[in-house]
Amino acid sequence: MFPHISGSWLIILIACVIGFVIGQWIKARRNRAEKNNDYVNGLKKRLLAEKSVPTKKAKKKARRANRKNGGSQ
Protein backbone atom coordinates (compact mmCIF):
# COMPACT_ATOMS: atom_id res chain seq x y z
CA MET A 1 0.00 0.00 0.00
CA PHE A 2 2.75 2.49 0.90
CA PRO A 3 5.69 3.02 -1.44
CA HIS A 4 8.97 1.43 -0.34
CA ILE A 5 11.24 3.54 -2.55
CA SER A 6 12.52 6.82 -1.11
CA GLY A 7 12.12 8.53 -4.50
CA SER A 8 8.39 7.81 -4.39
CA TRP A 9 8.11 9.39 -0.94
CA LEU A 10 9.97 12.44 -2.25
CA ILE A 11 7.53 12.82 -5.15
CA ILE A 12 4.55 12.46 -2.79
CA LEU A 13 6.02 15.03 -0.39
CA ILE A 14 6.68 17.54 -3.18
CA ALA A 15 3.14 17.04 -4.54
CA CYS A 16 1.69 17.71 -1.07
CA VAL A 17 3.75 20.88 -0.62
CA ILE A 18 2.77 22.16 -4.07
CA GLY A 19 -0.90 21.45 -3.31
CA PHE A 20 -0.67 23.30 -0.01
CA VAL A 21 1.01 26.32 -1.62
CA ILE A 22 -1.60 26.48 -4.38
CA GLY A 23 -4.39 26.26 -1.79
CA GLN A 24 -2.92 29.14 0.22
CA TRP A 25 -2.54 31.22 -2.94
CA ILE A 26 -6.19 30.64 -3.91
CA LYS A 27 -7.32 31.50 -0.37
CA ALA A 28 -5.32 34.75 -0.41
CA ARG A 29 -6.77 35.73 -3.79
CA ARG A 30 -10.31 35.10 -2.55
CA ASN A 31 -9.77 37.16 0.61
CA ARG A 32 -8.25 40.02 -1.38
CA ALA A 33 -11.21 40.01 -3.78
CA GLU A 34 -13.69 40.08 -0.88
CA LYS A 35 -11.89 43.01 0.77
CA ASN A 36 -11.90 44.87 -2.53
CA ASN A 37 -15.63 44.20 -2.96
CA ASP A 38 -16.31 45.48 0.57
CA TYR A 39 -14.38 48.67 -0.21
CA VAL A 40 -16.26 49.21 -3.49
CA ASN A 41 -19.62 48.55 -1.82
CA GLY A 42 -18.76 51.09 0.88
CA LEU A 43 -17.95 53.70 -1.76
CA LYS A 44 -21.24 52.98 -3.54
CA LYS A 45 -23.19 53.37 -0.29
CA ARG A 46 -21.44 56.64 0.49
CA LEU A 47 -22.20 58.05 -2.97
CA LEU A 48 -25.83 56.98 -2.73
CA ALA A 49 -26.12 58.56 0.71
CA GLU A 50 -24.82 61.87 -0.65
CA LYS A 51 -27.30 61.80 -3.54
CA SER A 52 -30.29 60.57 -1.53
CA VAL A 53 -33.07 62.72 -0.13
CA PRO A 54 -31.94 64.48 3.05
CA THR A 55 -33.23 63.08 6.32
CA LYS A 56 -35.68 64.88 8.55
CA LYS A 57 -32.82 66.02 10.79
CA ALA A 58 -30.87 67.38 7.82
CA LYS A 59 -33.92 69.28 6.57
CA LYS A 60 -34.42 70.81 10.02
CA LYS A 61 -30.77 71.91 10.17
CA ALA A 62 -31.06 73.49 6.74
CA ARG A 63 -34.19 75.44 7.76
CA ARG A 64 -32.47 76.72 10.92
CA ALA A 65 -29.41 77.75 8.94
CA ASN A 66 -31.60 79.61 6.45
CA ARG A 67 -33.40 81.43 9.27
CA LYS A 68 -30.10 82.48 10.85
CA ASN A 69 -28.82 83.77 7.52
CA GLY A 70 -31.92 85.85 6.86
CA GLY A 71 -33.94 83.37 4.88
CA SER A 72 -33.90 82.97 1.13
CA GLN A 73 -32.89 86.14 -0.64
CSV table of N, CA and C in Angstrom, one decimal:
chain,number,residue,atom,x,y,z
A,1,MET,N,0.8,-1.2,0.0
A,1,MET,CA,0.0,0.0,0.0
A,1,MET,C,0.9,1.3,0.0
A,2,PHE,N,1.9,1.3,0.9
A,2,PHE,CA,2.8,2.5,0.9
A,2,PHE,C,4.0,2.2,0.0
A,3,PRO,N,4.5,3.2,-0.6
A,3,PRO,CA,5.7,3.0,-1.4
A,3,PRO,C,6.9,2.7,-0.6
A,4,HIS,N,7.8,1.8,-1.1
A,4,HIS,CA,9.0,1.4,-0.3
A,4,HIS,C,10.2,2.1,-0.9
A,5,ILE,N,10.1,2.9,-1.9
A,5,ILE,CA,11.2,3.5,-2.6
A,5,ILE,C,11.3,5.0,-2.1
A,6,SER,N,12.4,5.5,-1.7
A,6,SER,CA,12.5,6.8,-1.1
A,6,SER,C,12.2,7.9,-2.2
A,7,GLY,N,12.5,7.6,-3.4
A,7,GLY,CA,12.1,8.5,-4.5
A,7,GLY,C,10.6,8.8,-4.6
A,8,SER,N,9.9,7.7,-4.4
A,8,SER,CA,8.4,7.8,-4.4
A,8,SER,C,7.9,8.7,-3.3
A,9,TRP,N,8.5,8.5,-2.1
A,9,TRP,CA,8.1,9.4,-0.9
A,9,TRP,C,8.4,10.8,-1.2
A,10,LEU,N,9.6,11.1,-1.9
A,10,LEU,CA,10.0,12.4,-2.2
A,10,LEU,C,9.0,13.1,-3.2
A,11,ILE,N,8.5,12.3,-4.2
A,11,ILE,CA,7.5,12.8,-5.1
A,11,ILE,C,6.2,13.1,-4.4
A,12,ILE,N,5.8,12.2,-3.5
A,12,ILE,CA,4.5,12.5,-2.8
A,12,ILE,C,4.7,13.7,-1.9
A,13,LEU,N,5.8,13.9,-1.3
A,13,LEU,CA,6.0,15.0,-0.4
A,13,LEU,C,6.0,16.3,-1.2
A,14,ILE,N,6.7,16.3,-2.3
A,14,ILE,CA,6.7,17.5,-3.2
A,14,ILE,C,5.3,17.9,-3.7
A,15,ALA,N,4.5,16.8,-4.1
A,15,ALA,CA,3.1,17.0,-4.5
A,15,ALA,C,2.3,17.6,-3.4
A,16,CYS,N,2.5,17.2,-2.2
A,16,CYS,CA,1.7,17.7,-1.1
A,16,CYS,C,2.0,19.2,-0.8
A,17,VAL,N,3.3,19.5,-0.9
A,17,VAL,CA,3.7,20.9,-0.6
A,17,VAL,C,3.2,21.8,-1.7
A,18,ILE,N,3.3,21.3,-3.0
A,18,ILE,CA,2.8,22.2,-4.1
A,18,ILE,C,1.3,22.4,-3.9
A,19,GLY,N,0.5,21.3,-3.5
A,19,GLY,CA,-0.9,21.4,-3.3
A,19,GLY,C,-1.2,22.4,-2.2
A,20,PHE,N,-0.5,22.4,-1.1
A,20,PHE,CA,-0.7,23.3,0.0
A,20,PHE,C,-0.4,24.7,-0.4
A,21,VAL,N,0.7,25.0,-1.2
A,21,VAL,CA,1.0,26.3,-1.6
A,21,VAL,C,-0.1,26.9,-2.6
A,22,ILE,N,-0.5,26.0,-3.5
A,22,ILE,CA,-1.6,26.5,-4.4
A,22,ILE,C,-2.9,26.8,-3.6
A,23,GLY,N,-3.2,26.0,-2.6
A,23,GLY,CA,-4.4,26.3,-1.8
A,23,GLY,C,-4.3,27.6,-1.0
A,24,GLN,N,-3.1,27.9,-0.5
A,24,GLN,CA,-2.9,29.1,0.2
A,24,GLN,C,-3.0,30.3,-0.7
A,25,TRP,N,-2.5,30.2,-1.9
A,25,TRP,CA,-2.5,31.2,-2.9
A,25,TRP,C,-4.0,31.5,-3.3
A,26,ILE,N,-4.8,30.5,-3.6
A,26,ILE,CA,-6.2,30.6,-3.9
A,26,ILE,C,-6.9,31.3,-2.8
A,27,LYS,N,-6.7,30.9,-1.5
A,27,LYS,CA,-7.3,31.5,-0.4
A,27,LYS,C,-7.0,33.0,-0.3
A,28,ALA,N,-5.7,33.3,-0.5
A,28,ALA,CA,-5.3,34.8,-0.4
A,28,ALA,C,-6.0,35.6,-1.5
A,29,ARG,N,-6.1,35.0,-2.7
A,29,ARG,CA,-6.8,35.7,-3.8
A,29,ARG,C,-8.2,36.0,-3.5
A,30,ARG,N,-8.9,35.0,-2.9
A,30,ARG,CA,-10.3,35.1,-2.6
A,30,ARG,C,-10.5,36.2,-1.5
A,31,ASN,N,-9.7,36.2,-0.5
A,31,ASN,CA,-9.8,37.2,0.6
A,31,ASN,C,-9.5,38.6,0.1
A,32,ARG,N,-8.5,38.7,-0.8
A,32,ARG,CA,-8.2,40.0,-1.4
A,32,ARG,C,-9.4,40.5,-2.2
A,33,ALA,N,-10.1,39.6,-3.0
A,33,ALA,CA,-11.2,40.0,-3.8
A,33,ALA,C,-12.4,40.4,-2.9
A,34,GLU,N,-12.6,39.7,-1.8
A,34,GLU,CA,-13.7,40.1,-0.9
A,34,GLU,C,-13.5,41.4,-0.2
A,35,LYS,N,-12.2,41.7,0.2
A,35,LYS,CA,-11.9,43.0,0.8
A,35,LYS,C,-12.1,44.1,-0.2
A,36,ASN,N,-11.7,43.9,-1.5
A,36,ASN,CA,-11.9,44.9,-2.5
A,36,ASN,C,-13.4,45.1,-2.8
A,37,ASN,N,-14.2,44.0,-2.8
A,37,ASN,CA,-15.6,44.2,-3.0
A,37,ASN,C,-16.2,45.0,-1.8
A,38,ASP,N,-15.8,44.7,-0.6
A,38,ASP,CA,-16.3,45.5,0.6
A,38,ASP,C,-16.0,47.0,0.4
A,39,TYR,N,-14.8,47.3,0.0
A,39,TYR,CA,-14.4,48.7,-0.2
A,39,TYR,C,-15.2,49.3,-1.3
A,40,VAL,N,-15.5,48.7,-2.4
A,40,VAL,CA,-16.3,49.2,-3.5
A,40,VAL,C,-17.7,49.4,-3.0
A,41,ASN,N,-18.2,48.4,-2.3
A,41,ASN,CA,-19.6,48.5,-1.8
A,41,ASN,C,-19.8,49.7,-0.9
A,42,GLY,N,-18.7,49.9,0.0
A,42,GLY,CA,-18.8,51.1,0.9
A,42,GLY,C,-18.8,52.4,0.1
A,43,LEU,N,-18.0,52.5,-0.9
A,43,LEU,CA,-18.0,53.7,-1.8
A,43,LEU,C,-19.3,53.9,-2.4
A,44,LYS,N,-19.9,52.9,-2.9
A,44,LYS,CA,-21.2,53.0,-3.5
A,44,LYS,C,-22.3,53.5,-2.5
A,45,LYS,N,-22.2,52.9,-1.3
A,45,LYS,CA,-23.2,53.4,-0.3
A,45,LYS,C,-23.0,54.8,0.1
A,46,ARG,N,-21.7,55.3,0.2
A,46,ARG,CA,-21.4,56.6,0.5
A,46,ARG,C,-21.9,57.6,-0.6
A,47,LEU,N,-21.7,57.2,-1.9
A,47,LEU,CA,-22.2,58.0,-3.0
A,47,LEU,C,-23.7,58.1,-3.0
A,48,LEU,N,-24.4,57.0,-2.8
A,48,LEU,CA,-25.8,57.0,-2.7
A,48,LEU,C,-26.4,57.8,-1.6
A,49,ALA,N,-25.7,57.8,-0.4
A,49,ALA,CA,-26.1,58.6,0.7
A,49,ALA,C,-26.0,60.1,0.4
A,50,GLU,N,-25.0,60.5,-0.3
A,50,GLU,CA,-24.8,61.9,-0.7
A,50,GLU,C,-25.9,62.3,-1.6
A,51,LYS,N,-26.3,61.4,-2.5
A,51,LYS,CA,-27.3,61.8,-3.5
A,51,LYS,C,-28.7,61.7,-3.0
A,52,SER,N,-28.9,60.9,-2.0
A,52,SER,CA,-30.3,60.6,-1.5
A,52,SER,C,-31.0,61.8,-0.9
A,53,VAL,N,-32.3,61.7,-0.7
A,53,VAL,CA,-33.1,62.7,-0.1
A,53,VAL,C,-32.6,63.0,1.3
A,54,PRO,N,-32.4,64.2,1.7
A,54,PRO,CA,-31.9,64.5,3.1
A,54,PRO,C,-32.9,64.0,4.1
A,55,THR,N,-32.4,63.6,5.2
A,55,THR,CA,-33.2,63.1,6.3
A,55,THR,C,-34.0,64.2,7.0
A,56,LYS,N,-34.9,63.9,7.8
A,56,LYS,CA,-35.7,64.9,8.6
A,56,LYS,C,-34.8,65.8,9.4
A,57,LYS,N,-33.8,65.2,10.0
A,57,LYS,CA,-32.8,66.0,10.8
A,57,LYS,C,-32.0,67.0,9.9
A,58,ALA,N,-31.6,66.5,8.7
A,58,ALA,CA,-30.9,67.4,7.8
A,58,ALA,C,-31.7,68.5,7.3
A,59,LYS,N,-33.0,68.2,7.0
A,59,LYS,CA,-33.9,69.3,6.6
A,59,LYS,C,-34.1,70.3,7.6
A,60,LYS,N,-34.2,69.9,8.9
A,60,LYS,CA,-34.4,70.8,10.0
A,60,LYS,C,-33.2,71.7,10.2
A,61,LYS,N,-32.0,71.1,10.1
A,61,LYS,CA,-30.8,71.9,10.2
A,61,LYS,C,-30.7,72.9,9.1
A,62,ALA,N,-31.1,72.6,7.9
A,62,ALA,CA,-31.1,73.5,6.7
A,62,ALA,C,-32.0,74.7,7.0
A,63,ARG,N,-33.2,74.4,7.5
A,63,ARG,CA,-34.2,75.4,7.8
A,63,ARG,C,-33.6,76.4,8.8
A,64,ARG,N,-33.0,75.9,9.9
A,64,ARG,CA,-32.5,76.7,10.9
A,64,ARG,C,-31.3,77.6,10.4
A,65,ALA,N,-30.5,77.0,9.5
A,65,ALA,CA,-29.4,77.8,8.9
A,65,ALA,C,-29.9,78.9,8.0
A,66,ASN,N,-31.0,78.6,7.3
A,66,ASN,CA,-31.6,79.6,6.5
A,66,ASN,C,-32.2,80.7,7.3
A,67,ARG,N,-32.8,80.4,8.4
A,67,ARG,CA,-33.4,81.4,9.3
A,67,ARG,C,-32.3,82.3,9.9
A,68,LYS,N,-31.2,81.7,10.3
A,68,LYS,CA,-30.1,82.5,10.8
A,68,LYS,C,-29.5,83.4,9.8
A,69,ASN,N,-29.4,83.0,8.6
A,69,ASN,CA,-28.8,83.8,7.5
A,69,ASN,C,-29.8,84.7,6.9
A,70,GLY,N,-31.0,84.9,7.4
A,70,GLY,CA,-31.9,85.9,6.9
A,70,GLY,C,-32.9,85.3,5.9
A,71,GLY,N,-33.0,84.0,5.8
A,71,GLY,CA,-33.9,83.4,4.9
A,71,GLY,C,-33.4,83.4,3.5
A,72,SER,N,-34.3,83.0,2.5
A,72,SER,CA,-33.9,83.0,1.1
A,72,SER,C,-34.0,84.4,0.5
A,73,GLN,N,-32.9,84.8,-0.1
A,73,GLN,CA,-32.9,86.1,-0.6
A,73,GLN,C,-32.5,86.1,-2.1
